[in-house]
C-alpha atoms as one frame of an Amber mdcrd trajectory, in Angstrom:
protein
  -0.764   2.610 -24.820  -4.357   3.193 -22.747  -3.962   2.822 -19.327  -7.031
   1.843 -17.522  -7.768   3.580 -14.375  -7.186   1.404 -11.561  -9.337  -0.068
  -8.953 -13.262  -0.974  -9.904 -15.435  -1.431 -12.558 -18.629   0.605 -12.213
 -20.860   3.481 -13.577 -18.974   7.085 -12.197 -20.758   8.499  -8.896 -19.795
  11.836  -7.636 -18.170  12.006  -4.375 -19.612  15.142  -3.520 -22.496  14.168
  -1.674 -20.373  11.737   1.044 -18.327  14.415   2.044 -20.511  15.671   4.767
 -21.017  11.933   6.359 -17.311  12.605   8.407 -16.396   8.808   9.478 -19.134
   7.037   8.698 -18.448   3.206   9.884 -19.237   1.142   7.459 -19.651  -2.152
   8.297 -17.221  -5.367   8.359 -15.640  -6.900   4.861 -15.775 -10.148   4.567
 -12.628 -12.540   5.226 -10.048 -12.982   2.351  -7.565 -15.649   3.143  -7.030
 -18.729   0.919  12.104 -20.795  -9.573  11.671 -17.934  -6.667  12.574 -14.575
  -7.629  13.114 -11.734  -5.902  12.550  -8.157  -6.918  13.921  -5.581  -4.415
  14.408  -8.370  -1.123  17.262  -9.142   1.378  21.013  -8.874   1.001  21.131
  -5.682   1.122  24.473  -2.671   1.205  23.761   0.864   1.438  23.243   1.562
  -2.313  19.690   0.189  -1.597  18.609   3.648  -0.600  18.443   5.780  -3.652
  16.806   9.122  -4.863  16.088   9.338  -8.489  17.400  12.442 -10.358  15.006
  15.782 -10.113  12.570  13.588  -7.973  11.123  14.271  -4.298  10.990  11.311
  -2.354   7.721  12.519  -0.294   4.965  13.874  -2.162   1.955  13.477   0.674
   1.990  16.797   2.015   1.434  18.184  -1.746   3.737  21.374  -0.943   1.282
  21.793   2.518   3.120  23.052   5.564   4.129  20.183   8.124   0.714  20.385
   9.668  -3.269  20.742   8.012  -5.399  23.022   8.044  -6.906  21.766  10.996
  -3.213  22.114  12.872  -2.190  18.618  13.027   1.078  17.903  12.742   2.735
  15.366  10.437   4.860  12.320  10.898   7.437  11.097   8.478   7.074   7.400
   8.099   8.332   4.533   5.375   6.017   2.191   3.642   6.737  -1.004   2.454
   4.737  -2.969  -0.039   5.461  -6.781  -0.324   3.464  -8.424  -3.457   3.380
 -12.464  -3.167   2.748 -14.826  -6.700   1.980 -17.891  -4.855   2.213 -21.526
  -6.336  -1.121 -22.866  -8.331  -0.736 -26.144  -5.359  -1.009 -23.721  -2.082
  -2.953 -25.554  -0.339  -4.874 -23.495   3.131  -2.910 -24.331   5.669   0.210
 -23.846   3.713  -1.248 -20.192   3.224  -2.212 -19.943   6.851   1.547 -20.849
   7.885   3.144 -18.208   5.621   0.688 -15.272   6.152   0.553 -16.169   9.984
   4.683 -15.883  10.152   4.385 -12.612   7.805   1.880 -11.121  10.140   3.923
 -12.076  13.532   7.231 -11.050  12.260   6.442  -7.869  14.015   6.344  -9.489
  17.443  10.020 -10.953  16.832  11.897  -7.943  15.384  11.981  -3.887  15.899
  10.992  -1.317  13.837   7.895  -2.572  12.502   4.642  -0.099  13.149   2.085
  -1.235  11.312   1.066  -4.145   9.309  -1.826  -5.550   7.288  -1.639  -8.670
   5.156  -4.046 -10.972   2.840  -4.626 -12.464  -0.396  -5.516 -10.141  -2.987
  -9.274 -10.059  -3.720  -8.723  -9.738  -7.516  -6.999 -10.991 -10.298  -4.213
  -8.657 -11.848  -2.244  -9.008 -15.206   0.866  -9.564 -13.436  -0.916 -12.900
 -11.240   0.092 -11.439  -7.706  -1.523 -13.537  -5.162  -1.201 -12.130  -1.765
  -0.078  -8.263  -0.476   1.958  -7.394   2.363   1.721  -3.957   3.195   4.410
  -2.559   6.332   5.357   0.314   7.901   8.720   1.722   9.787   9.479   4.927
  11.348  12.455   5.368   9.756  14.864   3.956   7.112  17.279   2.463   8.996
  14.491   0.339  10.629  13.298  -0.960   7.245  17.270  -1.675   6.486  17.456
  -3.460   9.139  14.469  -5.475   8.686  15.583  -6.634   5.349  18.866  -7.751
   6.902  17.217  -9.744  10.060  18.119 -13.362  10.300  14.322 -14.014  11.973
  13.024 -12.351   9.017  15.340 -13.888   6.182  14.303 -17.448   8.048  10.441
 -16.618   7.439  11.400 -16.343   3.926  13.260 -19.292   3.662  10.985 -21.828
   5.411   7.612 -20.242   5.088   7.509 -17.798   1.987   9.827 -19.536  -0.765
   8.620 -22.856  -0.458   4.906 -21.817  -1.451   5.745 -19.011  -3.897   8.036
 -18.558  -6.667   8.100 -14.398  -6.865   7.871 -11.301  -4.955   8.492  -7.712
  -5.337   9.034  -4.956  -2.762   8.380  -1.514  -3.431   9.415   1.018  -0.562
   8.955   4.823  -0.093   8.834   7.441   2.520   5.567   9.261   3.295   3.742
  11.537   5.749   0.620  10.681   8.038  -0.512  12.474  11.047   1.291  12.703
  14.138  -0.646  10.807  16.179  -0.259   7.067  17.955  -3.531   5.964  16.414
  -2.732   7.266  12.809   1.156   6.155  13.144   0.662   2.606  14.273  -2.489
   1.898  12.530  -4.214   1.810  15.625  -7.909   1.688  17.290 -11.035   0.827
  15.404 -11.109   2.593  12.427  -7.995   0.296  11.333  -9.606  -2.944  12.557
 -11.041  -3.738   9.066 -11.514  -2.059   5.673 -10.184  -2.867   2.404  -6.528
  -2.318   1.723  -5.887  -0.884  -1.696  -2.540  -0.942  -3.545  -1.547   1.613
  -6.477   1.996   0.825  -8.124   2.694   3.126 -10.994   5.614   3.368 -13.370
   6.171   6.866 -14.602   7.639   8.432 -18.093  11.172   9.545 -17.285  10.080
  13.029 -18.432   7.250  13.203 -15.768   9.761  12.616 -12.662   9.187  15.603
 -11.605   6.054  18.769 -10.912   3.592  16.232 -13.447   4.549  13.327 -11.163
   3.782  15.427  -8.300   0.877  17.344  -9.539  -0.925  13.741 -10.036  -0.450
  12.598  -6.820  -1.199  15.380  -5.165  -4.616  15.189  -7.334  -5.113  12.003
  -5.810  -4.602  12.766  -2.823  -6.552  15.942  -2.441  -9.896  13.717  -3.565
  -9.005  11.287  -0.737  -8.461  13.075   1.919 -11.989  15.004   0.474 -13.528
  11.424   1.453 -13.463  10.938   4.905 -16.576   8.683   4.929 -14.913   6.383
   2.608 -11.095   6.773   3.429  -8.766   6.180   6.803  -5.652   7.214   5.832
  -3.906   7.394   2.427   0.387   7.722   2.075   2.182   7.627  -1.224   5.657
   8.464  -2.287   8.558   7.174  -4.129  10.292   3.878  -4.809  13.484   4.169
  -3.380  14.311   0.032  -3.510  17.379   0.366  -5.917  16.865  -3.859  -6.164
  13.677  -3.800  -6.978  14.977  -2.615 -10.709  12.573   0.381 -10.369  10.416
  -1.259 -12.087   7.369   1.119 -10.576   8.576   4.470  -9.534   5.759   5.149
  -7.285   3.590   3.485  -4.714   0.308   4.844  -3.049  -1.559   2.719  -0.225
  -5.224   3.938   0.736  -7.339   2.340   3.825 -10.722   2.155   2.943 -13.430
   1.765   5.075 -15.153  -0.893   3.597 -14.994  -2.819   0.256 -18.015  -0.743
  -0.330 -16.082   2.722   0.267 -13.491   1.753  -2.476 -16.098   0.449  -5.206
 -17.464   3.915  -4.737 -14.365   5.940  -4.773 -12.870   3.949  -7.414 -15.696
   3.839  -9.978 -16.623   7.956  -9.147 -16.269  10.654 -11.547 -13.581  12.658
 -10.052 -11.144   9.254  -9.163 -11.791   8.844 -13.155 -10.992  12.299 -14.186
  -8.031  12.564 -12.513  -6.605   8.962 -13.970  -7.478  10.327 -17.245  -6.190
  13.612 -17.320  -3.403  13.614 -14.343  -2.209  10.374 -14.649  -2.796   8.216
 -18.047  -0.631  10.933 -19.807   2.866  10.160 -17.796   2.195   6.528 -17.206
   3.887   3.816 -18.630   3.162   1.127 -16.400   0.550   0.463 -13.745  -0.354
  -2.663 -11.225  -3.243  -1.802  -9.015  -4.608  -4.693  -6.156  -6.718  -5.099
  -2.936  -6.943  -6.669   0.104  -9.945  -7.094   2.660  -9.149  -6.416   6.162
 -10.556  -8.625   9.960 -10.617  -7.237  12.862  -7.235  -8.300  14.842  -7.252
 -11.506  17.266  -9.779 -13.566  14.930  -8.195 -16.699  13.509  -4.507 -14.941
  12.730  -2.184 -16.255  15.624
């Protein structure tokens, strides 16, 4: 089966000629607000955490040393990507209430870093409405999380009653060891477009093709510092999720602009084609625009 690369339409660019233009800003993106089953949620025991067979579970540093080239040290950290199919009759306030209790859930509980949240700008085959992307320090924080009355109440009486699915996909990752790039701080993180890669590998790729991909992908990102933040991807360790992906990647553009162009280049393209099409079997890609923080949310 052809697998599509992911992300945007468009004639290929090069990338080539942006990577000179170190943190460009680009400007603001424009505001995107608007049965119940449960892949990979609460009730959880220790068998959630899992490492598939002849699989690393971090796969950022791409065999690199704990710090760049530039010295920086790294940080281990553990993403965790919540995908929302809302009902057809959510109306905008209902949306408001559940995205407003998603978003200050980290006010009322530990362990949460980082968060951005929104409904997804496109439409994908599998009808997700709205993303929740989150991050932890450490595993025991996100096991926790899943386990926190406050939290399981927000599901209950602000999540369930407007949607009727979710999945979670969690996995550990590297970013640099700094406050701003750890919490998802400062100015650079105030808005952007949040992009979303779930991919469901062959069982014969688990292993250096798996890596050698991803490491592809993220070689060309971190190459595009005028268009990209911060990038982490790794693998699913949510054992109740049914592993339905094996692999998640999350990339902060700068600007819905920034992702068009990275998306539709030549070199994002060549490496879906050759590193990735070959050793996937499934693949769910989404995005999210990003406001600055303090606006309406709250």
């Amino acid at each position: 089966m052809l697998v599509q690369a992911p992300g945007w339409s468009s004639s290929p660019a090069r990338l080539s000629f942006l990577r000179n233009r170190h943190r460009h800003r680009w400007g603001p993106a424009l505001r995107r607000f608007g049965s119940f089953d449960v892949r990979g949620a609460s009730g959880l025991t220790g068998s959630y955490f899992v490492r598939r067979k002849d699989a690393r579970t971090r796969i950022s540093a791409c065999g690199e040393s704990r710090s760049n080239g530039d010295g920086q040290r790294k940080r281990d950290v553990v993403e965790h990507i919540c995908l929302l199919k809302a009902k057809g009759t959510l109306t905008d306030e209902e949306e408001k209430d559940m995205l407003d209790y998603l978003y200050t859930s980290q006010y009322r509980m530990g362990g949460i870093v980082a968060i951005s949240l929104g409904r997804i700008d496109d439409d994908n085959p599998e009808r997700y409405t709205h993303a929740v992307f989150m991050r932890f320090q450490r595993k025991g924080d996100l096991l926790k999380f899943y386990e926190n009355p406050f939290y399981l109440g927000v599901l209950q009486k602000h999540v369930m009653p407007y949607c009727h699915e979710l999945l979670n996909v969690d996995y550990e990752s590297e970013v640099d060891d700094d406050i701003l790039s750890i919490f998802r701080k400062g100015e650079e993180f105030n808005y952007g477009e949040e992009f979303v890669l779930l991919v469901e590998l062959k069982d014969d790729a688990l292993g250096e093709l798996a890596e050698d991909a991803l490491c592809s992908l993220h070689r060309i990102a971190m190459e595009s510092p005028s268009l990209i933040v911060q990038v982490s991807q790794g693998l699913n360790f949510n054992s109740t999720s049914n592993m339905e992906y094996t692999h998640g990647v999350v990339i902060r553009f700068r600007s819905i602009e920034a992702f068009k162009i990275f998306v539709g280049s030549t070199e994002y393209k060549h490496i879906w084609s050759t590193k990735f099409q070959p050793i996937t079997r499934k693949m769910l890609s989404i995005h999210f625009s990003i406001d600055p923080v303090g606006t309406e949310l709250m």
